[in-house]
Amino acid sequence: MRSIWNGAISFGLVSIPIKLVNATESHSVSFRQIHTEDGGRIRYRKVCELEDREVTSSEIGKGYEDADGTIVPITDEDLAQLPIPTTRTIEIVAFVPADRIDPLQLGAAYYLGANGVPAAKPYTLLREALKRSNRVAIAKYALRGRERLGMLRVVDDVIAMHGLLWPDEIRAPEGVAPDANVTVRDKELDLADALMDTLGEVDLDDLHDDYREAVEELIAAKTSGEEPRETAAPARSGKVLDLMAALESSVRAAQESRAGGSGGAGDAGEAGDAGDAGDAGETEEAEHAEVRDLRKKKTPAKKAAGAKKPAAAGAAKKTAAKKQAAKKTTAKKSTPRKRSA
């Protein structure tokens, strides 16, 4: 990987020569702007507004536009004379626990490599100190004409640095949260928890960019003169008005997906019966119990850990039988007896 910046890490009185390389890369498909009538490229030219002519890169400098529209020229010499101690140094200013860093601050990621044989020992020292302390280093550095904030942490056997936004660059979330007072019932929370448990975890390495792959297939087809393959648009459900129904349907769908088509129908039926029973006027306590039973159902990935599901299913059947018997008893009591003459 090509280094984009060379300097040193300042660790107290210790100086560690390093080289900075990008830790990430973009796989996005780039497009060019064209004239739709003839396919000609659309290019942008840099034109001086006063002289109305195109200028070269050597004629272009920097300027700051004041509030009244006045342009104040700023030269590279002006910027070079500013007292920035971090021009070629990543200056560590503190060591803090990793959870002190708000993820909103995280920016671009870089790898810091030891630059030369003499840098190997102090580089390893800093890396192992970060590992043993379970902390990250907060540092200041200058890159692309401005001073920045960074966080150093260990990734495998390498020190990585994340660019951080300055605290005053994080906007407060004012006016973003819902204004209305919304009350969430325990049963709704239980179903949301059941949905999260059913979806489980995912290996991030298994995730990929479906849209980019589709764009690449489209470009390949057009390049070879073939007709692009038509893809069916994903089915969009209508506006959901019943939150409970949406949650129950989501849990059933997730269970069926996890089961791979085997055993999913039974789970769906039991969940549907729970929803129907709730509509039939069961008490809130009974609803909570049914949702808790739903949450206890294990996903296929967890079935090998225990064989308690048959017992749970039996308990559910007994509970349903007791409810049915209770309903029949209530119906008998409400029926008036015939008096004998």
Short mmCIF file of C-alpha atoms in Angstrom, two decimals:
data_model
loop_
_atom_site.label_atom_id
_atom_site.label_comp_id
_atom_site.label_asym_id
_atom_site.label_seq_id
_atom_site.Cartn_x
_atom_site.Cartn_y
_atom_site.Cartn_z
CA MET A 1 0.00 0.00 0.00
CA ARG A 2 1.32 3.43 -0.93
CA SER A 3 1.91 5.83 1.94
CA ILE A 4 0.07 9.15 1.77
CA TRP A 5 1.91 10.89 4.62
CA ASN A 6 5.23 10.46 6.41
CA GLY A 7 5.97 11.75 9.87
CA ALA A 8 6.36 10.58 13.45
CA ILE A 9 4.28 9.66 16.49
CA SER A 10 5.19 11.79 19.47
CA PHE A 11 4.83 9.61 22.59
CA GLY A 12 6.17 11.76 25.44
CA LEU A 13 9.88 12.10 24.65
CA VAL A 14 9.74 9.08 22.35
CA SER A 15 9.52 9.75 18.60
CA ILE A 16 8.37 6.91 16.31
CA PRO A 17 8.91 7.44 12.57
CA ILE A 18 5.80 6.21 10.74
CA LYS A 19 4.14 6.18 7.35
CA LEU A 20 0.41 6.64 6.91
CA VAL A 21 -1.60 4.47 4.49
CA ASN A 22 -5.33 4.32 3.82
CA ALA A 23 -7.02 1.46 5.68
CA THR A 24 -10.16 1.51 3.52
CA GLU A 25 -11.00 1.68 -0.16
CA SER A 26 -14.12 2.49 -2.12
CA HIS A 27 -15.61 -0.04 -4.53
CA SER A 28 -18.32 2.30 -5.80
CA VAL A 29 -18.89 2.36 -9.56
CA SER A 30 -17.96 5.78 -10.97
CA PHE A 31 -19.92 7.44 -13.75
CA ARG A 32 -19.08 10.25 -16.17
CA GLN A 33 -21.45 12.99 -17.18
CA ILE A 34 -22.36 12.84 -20.88
CA HIS A 35 -24.48 14.72 -23.37
CA THR A 36 -27.55 12.50 -23.75
CA GLU A 37 -28.07 13.40 -27.41
CA ASP A 38 -24.69 12.26 -28.74
CA GLY A 39 -22.86 10.68 -25.77
CA GLY A 40 -20.17 13.35 -25.68
CA ARG A 41 -18.29 13.87 -22.39
CA ILE A 42 -19.28 16.85 -20.27
CA ARG A 43 -16.22 18.52 -18.73
CA TYR A 44 -15.80 21.40 -16.34
CA ARG A 45 -13.36 24.14 -17.15
CA LYS A 46 -11.86 26.57 -14.64
CA VAL A 47 -12.60 30.05 -15.85
CA CYS A 48 -11.58 33.38 -14.33
CA GLU A 49 -14.72 35.50 -13.91
CA LEU A 50 -12.87 38.80 -14.42
CA GLU A 51 -11.00 37.85 -17.58
CA ASP A 52 -13.58 35.35 -18.87
CA ARG A 53 -10.90 32.86 -19.89
CA GLU A 54 -9.82 29.37 -18.87
CA VAL A 55 -6.83 29.26 -16.53
CA THR A 56 -4.25 26.57 -15.78
CA SER A 57 -3.61 24.91 -12.40
CA SER A 58 -0.40 26.91 -11.93
CA GLU A 59 -2.45 30.13 -12.01
CA ILE A 60 -4.88 29.01 -9.28
CA GLY A 61 -4.38 29.85 -5.62
CA LYS A 62 -6.45 30.01 -2.40
CA GLY A 63 -8.72 32.78 -1.19
CA TYR A 64 -11.18 33.30 1.66
CA GLU A 65 -14.52 34.89 0.82
CA ASP A 66 -15.60 37.42 3.44
CA ALA A 67 -19.22 38.01 4.44
CA ASP A 68 -19.49 40.97 2.02
CA GLY A 69 -18.13 38.92 -0.90
CA THR A 70 -14.57 40.27 -0.72
CA ILE A 71 -11.91 37.66 -1.52
CA VAL A 72 -8.87 37.64 0.78
CA PRO A 73 -5.90 35.88 -0.91
CA ILE A 74 -4.16 33.25 1.27
CA THR A 75 -0.84 31.88 0.02
CA ASP A 76 0.90 28.61 0.84
CA GLU A 77 3.64 30.68 2.50
CA ASP A 78 1.06 32.25 4.81
CA LEU A 79 -0.15 28.81 5.90
CA ALA A 80 3.39 27.42 6.27
CA GLN A 81 4.25 30.15 8.81
CA LEU A 82 1.36 29.24 11.14
CA PRO A 83 2.53 27.79 14.46
CA ILE A 84 1.15 24.24 14.08
CA PRO A 85 3.38 21.77 15.98
CA THR A 86 1.62 18.78 14.41
CA THR A 87 2.64 19.52 10.81
CA ARG A 88 4.67 16.31 10.57
CA THR A 89 3.84 14.80 13.95
CA ILE A 90 1.00 12.75 15.37
CA GLU A 91 1.10 14.15 18.88
CA ILE A 92 -0.49 11.88 21.50
CA VAL A 93 -2.21 14.05 24.12
CA ALA A 94 -4.07 11.46 26.24
CA PHE A 95 -5.02 7.80 26.75
CA VAL A 96 -8.70 7.03 27.41
CA PRO A 97 -11.04 4.00 27.48
CA ALA A 98 -12.41 3.19 24.03
CA ASP A 99 -16.02 3.65 25.17
CA ARG A 100 -15.30 7.32 25.83
CA ILE A 101 -15.28 7.93 22.06
CA ASP A 102 -18.67 8.73 20.55
CA PRO A 103 -19.10 6.73 17.30
CA LEU A 104 -20.48 9.92 15.72
CA GLN A 105 -16.94 11.33 15.83
CA LEU A 106 -15.32 8.48 13.87
CA GLY A 107 -14.07 9.38 10.41
CA ALA A 108 -11.52 8.06 7.91
CA ALA A 109 -9.32 5.14 8.97
CA TYR A 110 -5.57 4.74 8.39
CA TYR A 111 -2.85 2.22 9.18
CA LEU A 112 0.33 3.50 10.79
CA GLY A 113 3.40 1.53 9.72
CA ALA A 114 6.87 1.70 11.26
CA ASN A 115 9.09 3.69 8.90
CA GLY A 116 12.46 1.98 8.97
CA VAL A 117 14.24 -0.53 11.20
CA PRO A 118 14.98 1.91 14.09
CA ALA A 119 11.23 2.58 14.43
CA ALA A 120 10.36 -1.09 15.04
CA LYS A 121 11.18 -1.15 18.78
CA PRO A 122 9.33 2.04 19.88
CA TYR A 123 6.44 1.15 17.53
CA THR A 124 6.10 -2.27 19.19
CA LEU A 125 6.35 -0.66 22.62
CA LEU A 126 3.43 1.67 21.94
CA ARG A 127 1.37 -1.14 20.39
CA GLU A 128 1.83 -3.48 23.34
CA ALA A 129 1.18 -0.66 25.84
CA LEU A 130 -2.15 0.06 24.14
CA LYS A 131 -3.03 -3.64 24.18
CA ARG A 132 -2.24 -4.14 27.86
CA SER A 133 -4.00 -0.98 29.03
CA ASN A 134 -7.18 -1.65 26.97
CA ARG A 135 -7.16 2.03 26.11
CA VAL A 136 -6.90 4.15 22.96
CA ALA A 137 -4.64 7.13 22.35
CA ILE A 138 -6.06 10.55 21.47
CA ALA A 139 -3.76 12.53 19.19
CA LYS A 140 -3.56 15.72 17.14
CA TYR A 141 -2.09 15.80 13.66
CA ALA A 142 -2.12 17.95 10.51
CA LEU A 143 -3.22 16.58 7.15
CA ARG A 144 -4.30 18.28 3.91
CA GLY A 145 -3.93 21.79 5.23
CA ARG A 146 -5.68 21.54 8.59
CA GLU A 147 -5.12 20.23 12.10
CA ARG A 148 -7.17 17.19 12.97
CA LEU A 149 -8.05 14.95 15.89
CA GLY A 150 -7.34 11.24 15.82
CA MET A 151 -7.72 8.03 17.81
CA LEU A 152 -5.02 5.35 17.80
CA ARG A 153 -5.94 1.73 18.51
CA VAL A 154 -4.49 -1.72 17.84
CA VAL A 155 -5.81 -3.85 14.96
CA ASP A 156 -4.15 -7.28 14.91
CA ASP A 157 -0.44 -6.34 15.10
CA VAL A 158 -0.81 -2.88 13.58
CA ILE A 159 -1.58 0.53 15.05
CA ALA A 160 -4.55 2.05 13.28
CA MET A 161 -5.72 5.65 13.46
CA HIS A 162 -9.26 6.91 13.03
CA GLY A 163 -9.78 10.55 12.17
CA LEU A 164 -12.15 12.15 14.67
CA LEU A 165 -14.44 15.12 14.31
CA TRP A 166 -13.81 17.87 16.80
CA PRO A 167 -16.45 17.85 19.56
CA ASP A 168 -17.92 21.16 18.36
CA GLU A 169 -18.49 19.61 14.91
CA ILE A 170 -21.09 17.18 16.31
CA ARG A 171 -24.57 18.66 16.05
CA ALA A 172 -27.06 18.21 18.86
CA PRO A 173 -30.09 16.06 17.85
CA GLU A 174 -32.56 18.85 18.54
CA GLY A 175 -35.96 18.45 16.93
CA VAL A 176 -35.19 14.95 15.64
CA ALA A 177 -36.98 12.83 18.25
CA PRO A 178 -40.78 12.40 17.88
CA ASP A 179 -42.74 15.28 19.39
CA ALA A 180 -45.80 13.25 20.35
CA ASN A 181 -45.97 11.41 23.67
CA VAL A 182 -45.92 7.75 22.70
CA THR A 183 -46.47 4.92 25.16
CA VAL A 184 -44.97 1.54 24.31
CA ARG A 185 -46.64 -1.47 25.93
CA ASP A 186 -44.65 -4.27 27.53
CA LYS A 187 -46.06 -6.76 25.03
CA GLU A 188 -44.79 -4.65 22.15
CA LEU A 189 -41.33 -4.52 23.73
CA ASP A 190 -41.44 -8.27 24.29
CA LEU A 191 -42.26 -8.87 20.63
CA ALA A 192 -39.49 -6.49 19.56
CA ASP A 193 -37.06 -8.45 21.77
CA ALA A 194 -38.33 -11.72 20.27
CA LEU A 195 -37.73 -10.36 16.77
CA MET A 196 -34.17 -9.33 17.68
CA ASP A 197 -33.50 -12.74 19.24
CA THR A 198 -34.86 -14.52 16.18
CA LEU A 199 -32.83 -12.47 13.72
CA GLY A 200 -29.77 -13.17 15.87
CA GLU A 201 -26.28 -12.16 14.78
CA VAL A 202 -24.57 -11.96 11.39
CA ASP A 203 -21.03 -12.36 10.14
CA LEU A 204 -20.24 -8.98 8.59
CA ASP A 205 -17.96 -10.71 6.06
CA ASP A 206 -21.07 -12.33 4.56
CA LEU A 207 -22.64 -8.96 3.73
CA HIS A 208 -22.04 -7.45 0.30
CA ASP A 209 -23.20 -4.59 -1.92
CA ASP A 210 -26.10 -5.99 -3.99
CA TYR A 211 -26.64 -2.67 -5.78
CA ARG A 212 -23.01 -2.44 -6.95
CA GLU A 213 -23.16 -6.01 -8.28
CA ALA A 214 -26.35 -5.19 -10.18
CA VAL A 215 -24.73 -2.07 -11.68
CA GLU A 216 -21.68 -4.10 -12.76
CA GLU A 217 -23.95 -6.70 -14.42
CA LEU A 218 -25.80 -3.90 -16.22
CA ILE A 219 -22.53 -2.40 -17.51
CA ALA A 220 -21.25 -5.82 -18.61
CA ALA A 221 -24.46 -6.51 -20.51
CA LYS A 222 -24.41 -3.15 -22.28
CA THR A 223 -20.71 -3.53 -23.10
CA SER A 224 -21.30 -6.91 -24.77
CA GLY A 225 -24.34 -5.61 -26.63
CA GLU A 226 -26.80 -7.77 -24.72
CA GLU A 227 -30.10 -6.74 -23.25
CA PRO A 228 -29.83 -6.03 -19.51
CA ARG A 229 -31.44 -8.72 -17.38
CA GLU A 230 -34.74 -7.57 -15.92
CA THR A 231 -35.00 -7.84 -12.17
CA ALA A 232 -38.26 -7.95 -10.29
CA ALA A 233 -38.81 -5.02 -8.00
CA PRO A 234 -39.01 -6.02 -4.33
CA ALA A 235 -42.56 -6.30 -3.08
CA ARG A 236 -43.51 -3.37 -0.90
CA SER A 237 -46.09 -3.87 1.78
CA GLY A 238 -48.77 -1.27 2.39
CA LYS A 239 -48.75 1.17 5.25
CA VAL A 240 -48.76 -0.72 8.53
CA LEU A 241 -51.33 0.62 10.96
CA ASP A 242 -51.31 -2.25 13.47
CA LEU A 243 -47.92 -2.32 15.18
CA MET A 244 -48.62 -5.55 17.06
CA ALA A 245 -49.64 -7.35 13.86
CA ALA A 246 -46.50 -6.09 12.11
CA LEU A 247 -44.28 -7.30 14.96
CA GLU A 248 -45.94 -10.72 15.12
CA SER A 249 -45.67 -11.12 11.34
CA SER A 250 -42.01 -10.09 11.47
CA VAL A 251 -41.24 -12.66 14.15
CA ARG A 252 -42.99 -15.40 12.15
CA ALA A 253 -41.16 -14.42 8.95
CA ALA A 254 -37.82 -14.38 10.75
CA GLN A 255 -38.47 -17.79 12.29
CA GLU A 256 -39.41 -19.25 8.90
CA SER A 257 -36.30 -17.73 7.33
CA ARG A 258 -34.07 -19.15 10.06
CA ALA A 259 -35.73 -22.56 9.75
CA GLY A 260 -35.03 -22.60 6.02
CA GLY A 261 -38.58 -23.69 5.28
CA SER A 262 -38.63 -26.55 7.84
CA GLY A 263 -40.61 -26.13 11.03
CA GLY A 264 -41.53 -22.56 10.23
CA ALA A 265 -45.19 -23.28 9.59
CA GLY A 266 -45.74 -24.57 13.13
CA ASP A 267 -44.17 -21.47 14.64
CA ALA A 268 -46.27 -19.28 12.42
CA GLY A 269 -49.47 -21.05 13.44
CA GLU A 270 -48.71 -20.76 17.15
CA ALA A 271 -47.92 -17.08 16.82
CA GLY A 272 -51.13 -16.54 14.87
CA ASP A 273 -53.16 -18.30 17.57
CA ALA A 274 -51.62 -16.00 20.16
CA GLY A 275 -52.71 -12.98 18.13
CA ASP A 276 -56.26 -14.33 17.70
CA ALA A 277 -56.56 -15.11 21.39
CA GLY A 278 -55.53 -11.56 22.21
CA ASP A 279 -58.26 -10.26 19.92
CA ALA A 280 -60.77 -12.52 21.66
CA GLY A 281 -60.43 -10.50 24.84
CA GLU A 282 -57.70 -12.22 26.88
CA THR A 283 -56.28 -10.35 29.80
CA GLU A 284 -53.07 -8.32 29.52
CA GLU A 285 -51.29 -10.76 31.82
CA ALA A 286 -52.10 -13.70 29.57
CA GLU A 287 -50.84 -11.76 26.55
CA HIS A 288 -47.51 -11.12 28.26
CA ALA A 289 -47.20 -14.83 29.08
CA GLU A 290 -47.78 -15.81 25.45
CA VAL A 291 -45.18 -13.36 24.21
CA ARG A 292 -42.68 -14.64 26.73
CA ASP A 293 -43.36 -18.17 25.47
CA LEU A 294 -42.76 -16.90 21.94
CA ARG A 295 -39.42 -15.40 22.97
CA LYS A 296 -38.32 -18.69 24.54
CA LYS A 297 -38.60 -20.52 21.24
CA LYS A 298 -35.08 -21.19 20.03
CA THR A 299 -33.89 -20.46 16.52
CA PRO A 300 -32.43 -23.40 14.51
CA ALA A 301 -28.92 -22.15 15.31
CA LYS A 302 -29.64 -22.57 19.00
CA LYS A 303 -31.66 -25.83 18.98
CA ALA A 304 -28.54 -27.94 19.46
CA ALA A 305 -27.88 -26.21 22.77
CA GLY A 306 -30.93 -27.79 24.45
CA ALA A 307 -34.03 -29.87 23.86
CA LYS A 308 -36.56 -27.90 25.87
CA LYS A 309 -38.83 -26.97 22.98
CA PRO A 310 -41.05 -30.11 23.17
CA ALA A 311 -41.67 -29.41 26.85
CA ALA A 312 -42.51 -25.81 26.06
CA ALA A 313 -44.85 -26.92 23.28
CA GLY A 314 -46.57 -29.33 25.69
CA ALA A 315 -46.98 -26.59 28.26
CA ALA A 316 -48.46 -24.33 25.60
CA LYS A 317 -50.99 -27.03 24.63
CA LYS A 318 -51.96 -27.55 28.30
CA THR A 319 -52.42 -23.80 28.70
CA ALA A 320 -54.63 -23.69 25.58
CA ALA A 321 -56.68 -26.64 26.89
CA LYS A 322 -57.18 -24.92 30.24
CA LYS A 323 -58.36 -21.77 28.50
CA GLN A 324 -60.80 -23.75 26.37
CA ALA A 325 -62.16 -25.51 29.46
CA ALA A 326 -62.51 -22.20 31.28
CA LYS A 327 -64.51 -20.80 28.35
CA LYS A 328 -66.87 -23.82 28.37
CA THR A 329 -67.41 -23.48 32.14
CA THR A 330 -68.25 -19.80 31.73
CA ALA A 331 -70.71 -20.63 28.95
CA LYS A 332 -72.47 -23.23 31.13
CA LYS A 333 -72.81 -20.83 34.05
CA SER A 334 -74.35 -18.16 31.86
CA THR A 335 -77.04 -20.58 30.47
CA PRO A 336 -80.29 -20.32 32.58
CA ARG A 337 -81.67 -23.55 33.95
CA LYS A 338 -85.19 -24.71 33.08
CA ARG A 339 -87.56 -24.87 36.01
CA SER A 340 -89.71 -27.95 36.36
CA ALA A 341 -93.48 -27.42 36.33
#
